[in-house]
Amino acid sequence: MLRKHYPLLCLIIGSVVLSLLFFSKLIPHVGEGLIVGGGDGLKNYFTYLYYMQHDTGNHFSGMNYPYGEHVIFTDNMPLLAWIVKGISAYIPGIIPYATGIFNLFVITSFTIGALFLYKILGLFKLPGWWRSLAALFILYFSPQIFKVFGHYGMGILFCLPALFYWLLCYHKFKKKRFLVYYAIASLLFSFLHVYLLAIASIQLLAYLAAYILLNRRRLSISKLLSPLLAAVVPLLCFYGYLKATDPVSDRSQYPYGVMDEVVRGDYLLASKIPPLGELFGFVNHSGAKGHTESYAYLGLVSILVCFFLIFRLFRAGYFKWRRRRLVPAHPLRAYRIWLLTGFLILLFSMGVPFVWGKDWWVEHLSVLRQFRTIGRFSWCFYYIISVYAAIVIYRLYLVLLRRGKVGLSRLLLTLVILIWCWQTSGYVQHFWKSSLADSSGNYAALMGDATFNWSSWLQKAGADPQQFQALVRLPYGHIGSEKIWIEGDNNEAFSVAMQTGLPLMNVMMSRTSWQQTFDNVQM
């Protein structure tokens, strides 16, 4: 009885080991370490930790003094912040551990995400040992993984695999409760980062479009209504929440750089992170991407499976035209709807059709104005195509076994696993070379240490921090209104604010009120 759980146990152990490798610089001081020490990453730590110490509810007072800001626009993962703050009412001593809780939430999301991928692969009757190996690679090689260097809410890696799993279950078992899970989860995930809600809705709408295209001759309203409601209701609930809790009415409806970061075809094939990342860089070498907003590299194994799929589709079309009969395009016909869903999502992440006549689309579809970086939607395509690749490879392995080619079948799996491991090692090394290497120093710079603290420094100079209303860092910086963009290095300002408890007039958030922006900048 216990043996059937060995693959799951191996998955958990493997995930823990990989997490230890990825975060080896952070884990020794997980309670007093910051993944990054500047930019959006530091800002997100600041907004979370300042909220823990000084704020409650929906209001954040740490920037944009004297107005403050709604927590949704601060990127502080409100859902986590609210939970920790709520627990602190019963366990006051939990606040000093807020940093450790934040870091552990990010790290453990990897293992939970791998478990969801294991369950996804189980829906396709794959053996446990293969599900474990494939789930680990798919999760730890995801383009989404690089969001842990900035917008942490989007770097919670179990969110998208969980949504994909519940959508797969709905399609397979026709039980509406899975759509309820999907809708509730997408709404909750919006309080980690609003983009997760947008991605969840686009994925469900793409599935609905794929279902219509494949079943256009036998459609029923009931089969279309439930997925549509699961996509729309969370959006309406979130909009209603903002209307009820946000007093600001003049936020930007036309963010800077609408649809600038879209995915290009060569972004799927090339990466600047070795090894093997630039193997197909000859397609357009300038397109090889680091971990930017439109990073969408699939990995060599998935790329080769995509080439195989394209070849089979071409051959199927050729024989259908020559002989008027259909040749199966790929070895998993039940996955057709997910391939089409992924393709539609990929087109959206490429800006199709919006990049053609972009100004017209943006002018007439106001919701598109909020999608400044739609390249992020390609993450759904990554998970869909990576799961497909794992299924195809295992079925090809079985075909070779049935034909008596045991050596060739084993060679296939060995090569695939070696490529997976080799490419994942490149991501591990990238993490080691990142600012994770100085995670403890990042924390000391933000929170102060025994050698220097801004509050102590003021007191030695004969001043009490409580004598002041707020801080303003010069040169003044204001990022977030989308109307006035003034670059400023706020790293040290965050440190002074955290150590003195004083709010900043400087702003580094999103969609800040125009009137408040003008007032602060004029001051």
Coordinates of C-alpha atoms in Angstrom, one line a residue:
M1 CA 0.0 0.0 0.0
L2 CA 2.8 2.3 0.9
R3 CA 4.7 1.6 -2.3
K4 CA 2.2 3.3 -4.5
H5 CA 3.0 6.6 -2.7
Y6 CA 6.7 6.3 -3.4
P7 CA 6.6 8.5 -6.5
L8 CA 4.7 11.2 -4.6
L9 CA 7.2 11.0 -1.8
C10 CA 10.1 11.3 -4.3
L11 CA 8.4 14.3 -5.9
I12 CA 8.2 16.1 -2.5
I13 CA 11.8 15.2 -1.6
G14 CA 13.0 16.3 -5.1
S15 CA 11.1 19.5 -4.9
V16 CA 12.6 20.3 -1.4
V17 CA 16.1 19.5 -2.7
L18 CA 15.6 21.8 -5.8
S19 CA 14.2 24.6 -3.6
L20 CA 17.2 24.3 -1.4
L21 CA 19.4 24.6 -4.4
F22 CA 17.5 27.5 -5.9
F23 CA 17.4 29.4 -2.6
S24 CA 20.6 28.1 -1.0
K25 CA 21.7 31.7 -0.4
L26 CA 18.5 32.7 1.3
I27 CA 17.4 29.7 3.4
P28 CA 20.2 29.9 6.1
H29 CA 18.7 33.2 7.1
V30 CA 15.2 32.9 5.7
G31 CA 13.7 35.0 8.5
E32 CA 16.1 37.8 8.0
G33 CA 16.9 37.9 4.3
L34 CA 15.5 39.6 1.2
I35 CA 15.6 37.9 -2.2
V36 CA 16.5 41.2 -3.8
G37 CA 17.8 44.5 -2.5
G38 CA 16.5 47.0 -5.0
G39 CA 13.9 47.9 -7.5
D40 CA 10.4 46.4 -7.5
G41 CA 11.6 43.5 -5.4
L42 CA 12.7 45.8 -2.5
K43 CA 9.6 47.9 -2.9
N44 CA 7.4 44.9 -2.5
Y45 CA 9.1 43.8 0.7
F46 CA 8.9 47.4 2.0
T47 CA 5.1 47.7 1.3
Y48 CA 4.5 44.4 3.0
L49 CA 6.7 45.0 6.1
Y50 CA 5.6 48.6 6.6
Y51 CA 2.0 47.5 6.4
M52 CA 2.7 44.8 9.0
Q53 CA 4.0 47.4 11.4
H54 CA 1.7 50.4 10.8
D55 CA -1.4 49.7 8.8
T56 CA -4.6 47.6 8.8
G57 CA -7.5 46.9 6.4
N58 CA -7.2 48.2 2.8
H59 CA -5.1 51.3 3.5
F60 CA -1.3 51.6 3.1
S61 CA 0.3 54.7 4.6
G62 CA 4.0 54.1 3.8
M63 CA 4.2 56.1 0.5
N64 CA 2.3 59.0 -1.2
Y65 CA 2.1 60.9 2.0
P66 CA -0.3 62.4 3.1
Y67 CA -2.8 60.3 1.1
G68 CA -1.4 56.8 1.3
E69 CA -2.7 54.2 -1.1
H70 CA -5.1 51.3 -1.5
V71 CA -3.2 48.0 -0.8
I72 CA -4.1 46.5 -4.2
F73 CA -1.9 49.1 -5.9
T74 CA 1.2 48.5 -3.6
D75 CA 2.1 45.0 -4.7
N76 CA 2.4 43.8 -1.1
M77 CA 0.5 40.5 -1.6
P78 CA -2.6 41.7 0.3
L79 CA -4.0 38.2 0.9
L80 CA -0.8 37.2 2.8
A81 CA -0.5 40.5 4.5
W82 CA -4.2 40.3 5.8
I83 CA -3.7 36.8 7.0
V84 CA -0.5 37.5 9.0
K85 CA -2.0 40.8 10.3
G86 CA -5.2 38.9 11.4
I87 CA -3.2 36.3 13.2
S88 CA -1.2 39.0 14.9
A89 CA -4.4 40.1 16.7
Y90 CA -4.2 36.7 18.6
I91 CA -0.5 36.1 18.4
P92 CA 1.2 39.6 18.7
G93 CA 4.6 38.1 18.5
I94 CA 4.2 36.9 14.9
I95 CA 5.0 40.3 13.3
P96 CA 8.8 40.0 13.8
Y97 CA 8.5 36.8 11.7
A98 CA 6.7 38.5 8.9
T99 CA 9.8 38.4 6.6
G100 CA 10.3 34.7 7.2
I101 CA 6.6 34.0 6.5
F102 CA 6.9 36.0 3.3
N103 CA 10.0 34.1 2.1
L104 CA 8.7 30.6 3.1
F105 CA 5.4 31.3 1.3
V106 CA 7.3 32.0 -1.9
I107 CA 9.6 29.0 -1.5
T108 CA 6.9 26.5 -0.5
S109 CA 4.7 27.6 -3.5
F110 CA 7.2 25.7 -5.7
T111 CA 6.5 22.4 -4.0
I112 CA 2.7 22.9 -4.0
G113 CA 2.9 23.8 -7.7
A114 CA 4.9 20.6 -8.4
L115 CA 2.1 18.6 -6.6
F116 CA -0.6 20.1 -8.9
L117 CA 1.5 19.3 -12.0
Y118 CA 1.8 15.7 -10.6
K119 CA -2.0 15.5 -10.4
I120 CA -2.4 17.0 -13.9
L121 CA -0.1 14.4 -15.4
G122 CA -2.1 11.7 -13.4
L123 CA -5.2 12.7 -15.4
F124 CA -3.5 11.3 -18.4
K125 CA -2.7 7.9 -16.8
L126 CA 1.1 8.4 -16.7
P127 CA 3.1 6.3 -14.2
G128 CA 4.1 7.9 -10.9
W129 CA 7.8 7.9 -11.5
W130 CA 7.4 9.8 -14.8
R131 CA 4.9 12.2 -13.4
S132 CA 7.4 13.1 -10.6
L133 CA 10.3 13.7 -13.0
A134 CA 8.2 15.7 -15.5
A135 CA 6.4 17.8 -12.8
L136 CA 9.7 18.8 -11.3
F137 CA 11.2 20.0 -14.5
I138 CA 8.1 21.7 -15.7
L139 CA 7.7 23.7 -12.5
Y140 CA 11.4 24.6 -11.9
F141 CA 11.9 25.6 -15.5
S142 CA 8.9 27.8 -15.8
P143 CA 9.4 31.3 -17.2
Q144 CA 7.2 32.4 -14.3
I145 CA 9.9 31.5 -11.8
F146 CA 11.8 34.8 -12.5
K147 CA 9.0 36.8 -10.9
V148 CA 10.5 35.9 -7.5
F149 CA 13.0 38.7 -8.3
G150 CA 10.3 41.4 -8.4
H151 CA 6.6 41.0 -8.4
Y152 CA 6.4 38.2 -5.8
G153 CA 2.7 37.7 -6.1
M154 CA 3.1 36.6 -9.7
G155 CA 6.0 34.3 -8.6
I156 CA 3.7 32.1 -6.4
L157 CA 4.1 29.1 -8.6
F158 CA 1.2 27.0 -7.5
C159 CA -1.5 29.4 -8.8
L160 CA -1.4 28.7 -12.5
P161 CA -0.9 24.9 -12.2
A162 CA -3.8 24.8 -9.8
L163 CA -6.1 26.7 -12.2
F164 CA -5.1 24.4 -15.1
Y165 CA -5.7 21.3 -13.0
W166 CA -9.3 22.4 -12.1
L167 CA -10.0 23.3 -15.7
L168 CA -8.8 19.9 -16.8
C169 CA -10.9 18.2 -14.2
Y170 CA -14.0 20.2 -15.3
H171 CA -13.4 19.2 -19.0
K172 CA -12.8 15.5 -18.1
F173 CA -15.4 14.9 -15.5
K174 CA -18.1 17.5 -16.5
K175 CA -18.5 18.5 -12.8
K176 CA -19.4 22.1 -12.3
R177 CA -17.8 22.1 -8.8
F178 CA -14.4 22.3 -10.5
L179 CA -15.4 25.6 -12.2
V180 CA -16.5 26.8 -8.7
Y181 CA -13.0 26.0 -7.4
Y182 CA -11.5 27.7 -10.4
A183 CA -13.6 30.9 -9.9
I184 CA -12.9 31.0 -6.1
A185 CA -9.2 30.4 -6.6
S186 CA -8.8 33.0 -9.3
L187 CA -10.6 35.6 -7.1
L188 CA -8.3 34.8 -4.1
F189 CA -5.2 34.8 -6.3
S190 CA -6.1 38.3 -7.4
F191 CA -5.2 39.4 -3.9
L192 CA -1.8 38.1 -4.4
H193 CA -1.5 39.9 -7.7
V194 CA -4.2 41.3 -9.9
Y195 CA -2.5 39.9 -13.1
L196 CA -3.2 36.4 -11.8
L197 CA -7.0 37.2 -12.1
A198 CA -6.5 38.5 -15.6
I199 CA -4.5 35.4 -16.6
A200 CA -7.1 33.1 -15.1
S201 CA -9.9 34.8 -17.0
I202 CA -8.0 34.8 -20.3
Q203 CA -7.2 31.1 -19.9
L204 CA -10.9 30.2 -19.3
L205 CA -12.1 32.3 -22.2
A206 CA -9.5 30.7 -24.5
Y207 CA -10.7 27.3 -23.4
L208 CA -14.3 28.4 -24.1
A209 CA -13.3 29.6 -27.6
A210 CA -11.4 26.3 -28.3
Y211 CA -14.5 24.3 -27.2
I212 CA -16.7 26.3 -29.5
L213 CA -14.3 25.8 -32.5
L214 CA -14.1 22.1 -31.9
N215 CA -17.8 21.5 -31.1
R216 CA -19.5 24.1 -33.2
R217 CA -22.0 21.7 -34.6
R218 CA -23.3 20.5 -31.3
L219 CA -23.2 23.4 -28.9
S220 CA -25.5 24.0 -26.1
I221 CA -26.0 27.2 -24.0
S222 CA -25.7 25.4 -20.7
K223 CA -22.2 24.1 -21.6
L224 CA -21.0 27.6 -22.5
L225 CA -22.7 29.5 -19.7
S226 CA -20.9 27.8 -16.8
P227 CA -17.3 28.5 -18.0
L228 CA -18.3 32.0 -19.0
L229 CA -19.6 32.7 -15.6
A230 CA -16.5 31.2 -14.0
A231 CA -14.4 33.7 -16.0
V232 CA -16.6 36.8 -15.5
V233 CA -17.9 36.5 -12.0
P234 CA -14.5 36.8 -10.3
L235 CA -13.8 39.9 -12.4
L236 CA -17.1 41.4 -11.3
C237 CA -16.5 40.5 -7.7
F238 CA -13.0 42.1 -7.7
Y239 CA -14.4 45.2 -9.5
G240 CA -17.1 45.5 -6.9
Y241 CA -14.6 45.1 -4.1
L242 CA -12.5 48.0 -5.5
K243 CA -15.6 50.2 -6.0
A244 CA -16.6 49.6 -2.4
T245 CA -13.1 50.2 -0.8
D246 CA -11.2 52.5 -3.1
P247 CA -12.0 56.2 -2.6
V248 CA -9.8 57.3 -5.6
S249 CA -11.7 58.0 -8.8
D250 CA -9.0 59.4 -11.1
R251 CA -6.6 56.5 -11.6
S252 CA -5.0 56.2 -15.0
Q253 CA -7.1 54.3 -17.6
Y254 CA -4.3 54.4 -20.2
P255 CA -1.0 53.1 -18.6
Y256 CA 2.3 53.9 -20.2
G257 CA 3.6 51.5 -22.9
V258 CA 0.3 49.6 -23.6
M259 CA 1.2 46.1 -24.9
D260 CA 4.9 46.9 -25.2
E261 CA 6.2 43.6 -23.8
V262 CA 4.6 41.1 -26.2
V263 CA 6.0 37.6 -27.0
R264 CA 7.8 37.1 -30.3
G265 CA 8.2 33.7 -31.9
D266 CA 11.9 33.6 -31.3
Y267 CA 11.4 34.2 -27.6
L268 CA 9.9 30.7 -27.3
L269 CA 13.0 29.2 -28.9
A270 CA 15.9 31.2 -27.4
S271 CA 17.2 32.2 -24.0
K272 CA 20.3 33.9 -22.7
I273 CA 20.5 31.5 -19.8
P274 CA 22.7 28.6 -20.6
P275 CA 23.0 25.7 -21.3
L276 CA 21.3 25.1 -24.7
G277 CA 19.4 28.4 -24.4
E278 CA 20.9 29.8 -27.5
L279 CA 20.8 26.6 -29.6
F280 CA 18.1 28.1 -31.8
G281 CA 19.3 31.7 -31.4
F282 CA 20.1 31.8 -35.1
V283 CA 16.4 32.3 -35.8
N284 CA 16.9 35.9 -34.5
H285 CA 19.8 36.1 -32.0
S286 CA 18.6 39.5 -30.8
G287 CA 15.5 37.8 -29.7
A288 CA 17.2 35.7 -27.1
K289 CA 15.8 37.0 -23.8
G290 CA 16.9 37.2 -20.2
H291 CA 14.2 37.1 -17.6
T292 CA 12.2 40.1 -18.9
E293 CA 8.4 40.5 -18.9
S294 CA 8.1 38.7 -22.2
Y295 CA 10.4 35.8 -21.3
A296 CA 8.8 32.7 -22.7
Y297 CA 11.5 30.1 -23.3
L298 CA 10.0 26.6 -23.5
G299 CA 13.1 24.4 -23.0
L300 CA 14.8 22.2 -25.6
V301 CA 12.6 19.2 -25.0
S302 CA 9.3 21.0 -25.4
I303 CA 10.7 22.8 -28.5
L304 CA 11.5 19.5 -30.2
V305 CA 8.1 18.1 -29.3
C306 CA 6.5 21.3 -30.9
F307 CA 8.5 20.7 -34.1
F308 CA 7.3 17.1 -34.0
L309 CA 3.7 18.3 -33.6
I310 CA 4.0 20.8 -36.5
F311 CA 5.4 18.0 -38.7
R312 CA 2.5 15.7 -37.9
L313 CA 0.0 18.5 -38.5
F314 CA 1.6 19.2 -41.8
R315 CA 1.6 15.6 -42.8
A316 CA -2.0 15.1 -41.7
G317 CA -3.1 18.0 -43.8
Y318 CA -1.1 16.8 -46.8
F319 CA -2.6 13.3 -46.8
K320 CA -6.1 14.6 -46.2
W321 CA -5.7 16.7 -49.3
R322 CA -4.2 13.9 -51.4
R323 CA -6.3 11.0 -50.2
R324 CA -9.4 12.7 -48.7
R325 CA -8.9 11.0 -45.3
L326 CA -7.7 12.1 -42.0
V327 CA -4.3 11.0 -40.6
P328 CA -4.1 11.5 -36.8
A329 CA -2.1 14.6 -36.3
H330 CA -0.6 13.7 -33.0
P331 CA -0.6 10.8 -30.6
L332 CA -3.0 12.4 -28.1
R333 CA -6.2 13.4 -29.7
A334 CA -7.9 14.1 -26.3
Y335 CA -5.4 16.9 -25.9
R336 CA -6.5 18.8 -29.0
I337 CA -8.7 21.2 -27.0
W338 CA -5.7 22.1 -24.7
L339 CA -3.4 22.6 -27.7
L340 CA -5.9 24.9 -29.2
T341 CA -6.4 26.7 -25.9
G342 CA -2.7 27.2 -25.5
F343 CA -2.3 28.4 -29.1
L344 CA -5.1 31.0 -28.5
I345 CA -3.4 32.2 -25.3
L346 CA -0.1 32.4 -27.1
L347 CA -1.6 34.5 -29.8
F348 CA -3.0 36.8 -27.1
S349 CA 0.5 37.1 -25.4
M350 CA 1.9 38.0 -28.8
G351 CA -0.6 40.8 -29.1
V352 CA -2.6 39.3 -32.0
P353 CA -4.6 40.9 -33.4
F354 CA -4.0 44.0 -31.2
V355 CA -0.5 44.7 -32.5
W356 CA -2.1 45.3 -35.9
G357 CA -3.7 48.7 -35.5
K358 CA -2.7 48.9 -31.9
D359 CA -4.0 52.4 -31.3
W360 CA -7.5 51.5 -32.6
W361 CA -7.8 48.5 -30.4
V362 CA -6.5 50.3 -27.3
E363 CA -8.9 53.2 -28.0
H364 CA -12.0 51.1 -28.4
L365 CA -11.3 48.3 -25.9
S366 CA -10.4 50.1 -22.7
V367 CA -9.7 46.9 -20.8
L368 CA -6.7 46.3 -23.0
R369 CA -5.1 49.5 -21.7
Q370 CA -4.4 47.8 -18.4
F371 CA -2.4 45.0 -20.1
R372 CA 1.0 46.8 -20.4
T373 CA 2.9 43.5 -20.4
I374 CA 0.7 40.9 -22.0
G375 CA 3.8 38.6 -22.5
R376 CA 3.0 37.2 -19.1
F377 CA 0.0 35.4 -20.5
S378 CA 2.4 33.0 -22.3
W379 CA 3.0 31.3 -18.9
C380 CA -0.3 29.4 -19.5
F381 CA 0.9 28.3 -22.9
Y382 CA 4.2 27.1 -21.3
Y383 CA 2.4 24.8 -18.8
I384 CA 0.0 23.5 -21.5
I385 CA 2.7 22.6 -24.0
S386 CA 5.1 21.3 -21.3
V387 CA 2.5 18.8 -20.0
Y388 CA 1.8 17.8 -23.6
A389 CA 5.5 17.2 -24.2
A390 CA 5.8 15.0 -21.1
I391 CA 2.8 12.9 -22.3
V392 CA 4.1 12.6 -25.9
I393 CA 7.6 11.5 -24.8
Y394 CA 6.2 8.8 -22.5
R395 CA 3.9 7.5 -25.2
L396 CA 6.7 7.4 -27.7
Y397 CA 8.7 5.5 -25.1
L398 CA 5.8 2.9 -24.9
V399 CA 5.6 2.7 -28.7
L400 CA 9.3 1.8 -28.9
L401 CA 8.9 -0.8 -26.2
R402 CA 6.1 -2.5 -28.0
R403 CA 8.2 -2.7 -31.1
G404 CA 10.9 -4.4 -29.2
K405 CA 13.3 -1.4 -29.3
V406 CA 14.1 -1.5 -25.6
G407 CA 17.5 0.1 -25.9
L408 CA 16.2 2.9 -28.0
S409 CA 13.3 3.6 -25.6
R410 CA 15.6 3.8 -22.7
L411 CA 18.0 6.0 -24.6
L412 CA 15.1 8.4 -25.4
L413 CA 14.1 8.8 -21.7
T414 CA 17.7 9.1 -20.6
L415 CA 18.4 11.9 -23.1
V416 CA 15.2 13.7 -22.1
I417 CA 16.0 13.5 -18.4
L418 CA 19.6 14.6 -18.9
I419 CA 18.5 17.6 -21.0
W420 CA 15.9 18.5 -18.3
C421 CA 18.5 18.3 -15.6
W422 CA 21.2 20.2 -17.6
Q423 CA 18.9 23.1 -18.5
T424 CA 17.5 23.3 -14.9
S425 CA 21.0 23.5 -13.6
G426 CA 21.4 26.7 -15.6
Y427 CA 18.5 28.2 -13.8
V428 CA 20.0 27.2 -10.4
Q429 CA 23.3 28.9 -11.3
H430 CA 21.4 32.0 -12.4
F431 CA 19.7 32.1 -9.0
W432 CA 23.1 31.7 -7.3
K433 CA 24.5 34.6 -9.3
S434 CA 21.5 36.9 -8.5
S435 CA 21.1 39.3 -5.6
L436 CA 20.1 36.2 -3.5
A437 CA 23.8 36.0 -2.8
D438 CA 23.5 39.0 -0.5
S439 CA 20.1 38.3 0.9
S440 CA 21.2 38.9 4.5
G441 CA 22.9 42.2 3.5
N442 CA 19.7 43.3 1.7
Y443 CA 17.7 42.8 4.9
A444 CA 20.3 44.6 7.1
A445 CA 20.2 47.6 4.7
L446 CA 16.4 47.8 4.8
M447 CA 15.8 47.1 8.5
G448 CA 19.1 48.4 10.0
D449 CA 21.6 46.4 12.1
A450 CA 24.0 46.8 15.0
T451 CA 26.4 48.9 13.0
F452 CA 23.9 51.5 11.7
N453 CA 20.3 52.5 12.1
W454 CA 18.6 55.7 10.8
S455 CA 16.5 56.1 13.9
S456 CA 19.6 55.9 16.2
W457 CA 21.5 58.3 13.8
L458 CA 18.7 60.9 14.1
Q459 CA 18.7 60.6 17.9
K460 CA 22.4 61.1 18.1
A461 CA 22.0 64.2 16.1
G462 CA 19.5 65.5 18.7
A463 CA 16.3 64.8 16.8
D464 CA 13.5 62.4 17.5
P465 CA 11.9 60.7 14.4
Q466 CA 8.5 61.5 16.0
Q467 CA 9.1 65.2 15.5
F468 CA 8.7 64.7 11.7
Q469 CA 5.5 64.1 9.7
A470 CA 7.0 62.4 6.7
L471 CA 10.1 61.9 4.6
V472 CA 10.9 63.1 1.1
R473 CA 14.0 61.7 -0.7
L474 CA 15.7 64.1 -3.1
P475 CA 16.0 63.9 -6.1
Y476 CA 12.3 63.3 -5.8
G477 CA 10.9 60.2 -7.5
H478 CA 7.3 59.4 -8.5
I479 CA 6.5 56.2 -10.4
G480 CA 3.0 55.0 -10.8
S481 CA 0.6 57.7 -11.9
E482 CA 1.3 56.9 -15.6
K483 CA 0.9 60.6 -16.2
I484 CA 4.1 62.0 -14.7
W485 CA 7.1 59.6 -14.5
I486 CA 10.1 60.8 -12.4
E487 CA 12.8 58.2 -11.9
G488 CA 14.3 58.1 -8.5
D489 CA 16.4 55.7 -6.4
N490 CA 14.2 54.9 -3.5
N491 CA 16.3 52.1 -2.0
E492 CA 17.7 54.2 0.8
A493 CA 14.4 56.0 1.3
F494 CA 12.7 52.7 2.0
S495 CA 15.4 52.0 4.6
V496 CA 14.9 55.3 6.4
A497 CA 11.1 54.8 6.4
M498 CA 11.3 51.3 7.8
Q499 CA 13.8 52.2 10.5
T500 CA 12.1 55.5 11.6
G501 CA 8.5 54.5 11.0
L502 CA 7.9 57.7 9.0
P503 CA 6.0 57.5 5.7
L504 CA 7.4 58.6 2.4
M505 CA 6.1 61.3 0.1
N506 CA 8.0 59.5 -2.7
V507 CA 5.9 57.1 -4.8
M508 CA 6.8 53.8 -6.4
M509 CA 3.5 52.0 -6.9
S510 CA 0.9 51.8 -9.7
R511 CA -2.1 53.7 -11.1
T512 CA -1.7 56.5 -8.5
S513 CA -4.3 59.2 -8.4
W514 CA -3.5 62.0 -10.9
Q515 CA -4.7 64.8 -8.6
Q516 CA -2.6 63.4 -5.7
T517 CA 0.4 63.1 -8.1
F518 CA 0.1 66.7 -9.2
D519 CA -0.2 67.9 -5.6
N520 CA 2.9 66.0 -4.4
V521 CA 5.0 66.9 -7.4
Q522 CA 4.1 70.6 -7.1
M523 CA 5.0 70.5 -3.4

